[in-house]
Amino acid sequence: MKIKPPKTRDDLIALLSLTEPDDLQELYDAAYAVKAENVGRVVYYRGLIEFSNYCIKDCKYCGIRKSNDEVERFDTPREDILAMARWAYENKYGSLTIQSGERQDEAFIDYVEGLVRDIKELSDGKLGLTLCVGEQTEETYRRWFEAGAHRYLLRIETSNPALYATLHPDDGHHKWQVRKACLESLRRIGYQVGTGDMIGLPGQTLGDLADDILLYRDMDIDMIGMGPYVVHHNTPIGKAVLASGMDSKEEQKRRLEMGLKMIAVTRLFLPDVNIAATTALQALHPLGRELGLKAGANVLMPIVTVPKFRPQYLLYDNKPCVDEVPEQCKNCISARVASVGDTIGFGQWGDSPHFFHRK
Ligand code: 5AD
């Protein structure tokens, strides 16, 4: 078969339905060619500092949900966060992503604002800075933007509000419409906006996944971070999936494959966005992130979290890189990029070209 650029929802579904190995290889190769032409064969790093696992949310799939009382909660001391940021800067990581569980209290908002200022200062403004700290008011997003953050990641998780409702408690604090409104606020303020979904969720259809890609287009999204759903054993969804036998090796392989197809089809549909090969791919396959790069992703997020806190930041089971220190992650990730034949955009922000071509 010859892969044609998808134009319609049906085209997206047709590509996401491919299963024959030869067809899949053609799909990945076509997406890689579109990546090479539109964003280059260059991989940009966003060093990921997971600085706290306190969370006010109770998402039914996530290992750091507030009702998981097996989790030992931590806040990374400020000096340690800054030391990690300095390490990333000295190692020529062009940008950092600062991530934590969600909190909305004034102390947290002030703290993040101060961190943004300090990280910008220690790098003379040179480190790019992405925030990934959940749903906030437009005013809070604006404060952080004015402090120097210029990108924000907030996954929509799924474009289907009914499916979203099955994944979150019905307590008035986990609303799909609020999540969407946050993405709109971020765009209004001027952030480069990133979103994404989880792939292979119980009850998710190919139509839902096609709609996720259409939502990225309709919301004029700049950056996409999506990955397969991975079971966490002490969560309501994880327990249900385990109990129904839906986490077999074959099922995991299907979720990985669907994750790779989503990267490839998104690249074909939205050639100029940044797409990350996320850690969850590697939780399901030792070479998951390389496969993501070969299917059209152009961003990697090497973990720069303080080593002693890594075992406490487990959103899902079998998370890779938990026993490693940043130096190991750097070497390991560089080898992964080289094996694909891409180069690393050291010292560069690697902005999404889409941001400069917005509607
Ligand atoms: N499997 C895969 N991804 C997960 N996330 C949270 N829990 C899981 C899981 N069990 C993702 C969500 C969230 C991001 C920070 O991590 O998409 O937005």
mmCIF file of N, CA and C and ligand atoms in Angstrom, residues 61-62 99 155 157 198 228-230 232 315-316, ligand 1:
data_model
loop_
_atom_site.group_PDB
_atom_site.id
_atom_site.type_symbol
_atom_site.label_atom_id
_atom_site.label_comp_id
_atom_site.label_asym_id
_atom_site.label_seq_id
_atom_site.Cartn_x
_atom_site.Cartn_y
_atom_site.Cartn_z
ATOM 1 N N TYR A 61 -6.461 6.701 37.091
ATOM 2 C CA TYR A 61 -5.409 5.900 36.431
ATOM 3 C C TYR A 61 -4.024 6.198 36.998
ATOM 4 N N CYS A 62 -3.893 7.264 37.772
ATOM 5 C CA CYS A 62 -2.560 7.818 38.057
ATOM 6 C C CYS A 62 -2.042 7.368 39.424
ATOM 7 N N GLN A 99 7.776 19.616 36.463
ATOM 8 C CA GLN A 99 6.481 18.927 36.617
ATOM 9 C C GLN A 99 6.225 18.537 38.072
ATOM 10 N N ARG A 155 -2.189 17.808 29.445
ATOM 11 C CA ARG A 155 -2.848 16.850 28.563
ATOM 12 C C ARG A 155 -4.361 16.918 28.726
ATOM 13 N N GLU A 157 -5.996 14.432 27.932
ATOM 14 C CA GLU A 157 -6.134 12.988 28.273
ATOM 15 C C GLU A 157 -6.999 12.241 27.264
ATOM 16 N N MET A 198 -3.848 9.838 26.510
ATOM 17 C CA MET A 198 -3.389 8.489 26.821
ATOM 18 C C MET A 198 -4.033 7.556 25.807
ATOM 19 N N PRO A 228 1.143 5.627 25.582
ATOM 20 C CA PRO A 228 0.221 4.551 25.940
ATOM 21 C C PRO A 228 -0.181 4.622 27.400
ATOM 22 N N TYR A 229 -1.399 4.222 27.670
ATOM 23 C CA TYR A 229 -1.822 4.007 29.062
ATOM 24 C C TYR A 229 -1.031 2.817 29.599
ATOM 25 N N VAL A 230 -0.517 2.970 30.820
ATOM 26 C CA VAL A 230 0.237 1.892 31.475
ATOM 27 C C VAL A 230 -0.397 1.676 32.850
ATOM 28 N N HIS A 232 -1.152 1.219 36.628
ATOM 29 C CA HIS A 232 -0.576 1.353 37.977
ATOM 30 C C HIS A 232 -1.421 0.461 38.886
ATOM 31 N N LEU A 315 3.862 7.363 38.129
ATOM 32 C CA LEU A 315 2.497 7.533 37.642
ATOM 33 C C LEU A 315 1.935 6.184 37.188
ATOM 34 N N TYR A 316 2.847 5.247 36.838
ATOM 35 C CA TYR A 316 2.439 3.904 36.366
ATOM 36 C C TYR A 316 3.544 2.931 36.738
HETATM 37 N N1 5AD B 1 -0.334 5.594 32.225
HETATM 38 C C1 5AD B 1 0.100 6.460 31.292
HETATM 39 N N2 5AD B 1 0.144 7.782 31.476
HETATM 40 C C2 5AD B 1 -0.264 8.257 32.663
HETATM 41 N N3 5AD B 1 -0.352 9.515 33.132
HETATM 42 C C3 5AD B 1 -0.799 9.475 34.391
HETATM 43 N N4 5AD B 1 -1.033 8.201 34.752
HETATM 44 C C4 5AD B 1 -0.709 7.427 33.686
HETATM 45 C C5 5AD B 1 -0.753 6.032 33.431
HETATM 46 N N5 5AD B 1 -1.188 5.163 34.346
HETATM 47 C C6 5AD B 1 -0.070 10.674 32.313
HETATM 48 C C7 5AD B 1 -1.302 11.579 32.174
HETATM 49 C C8 5AD B 1 -0.842 12.901 32.750
HETATM 50 C C9 5AD B 1 0.659 12.816 32.594
HETATM 51 C C10 5AD B 1 1.438 13.728 33.490
HETATM 52 O O1 5AD B 1 0.941 11.474 32.894
HETATM 53 O O2 5AD B 1 -1.600 11.718 30.796
HETATM 54 O O3 5AD B 1 -1.362 14.031 32.085
#
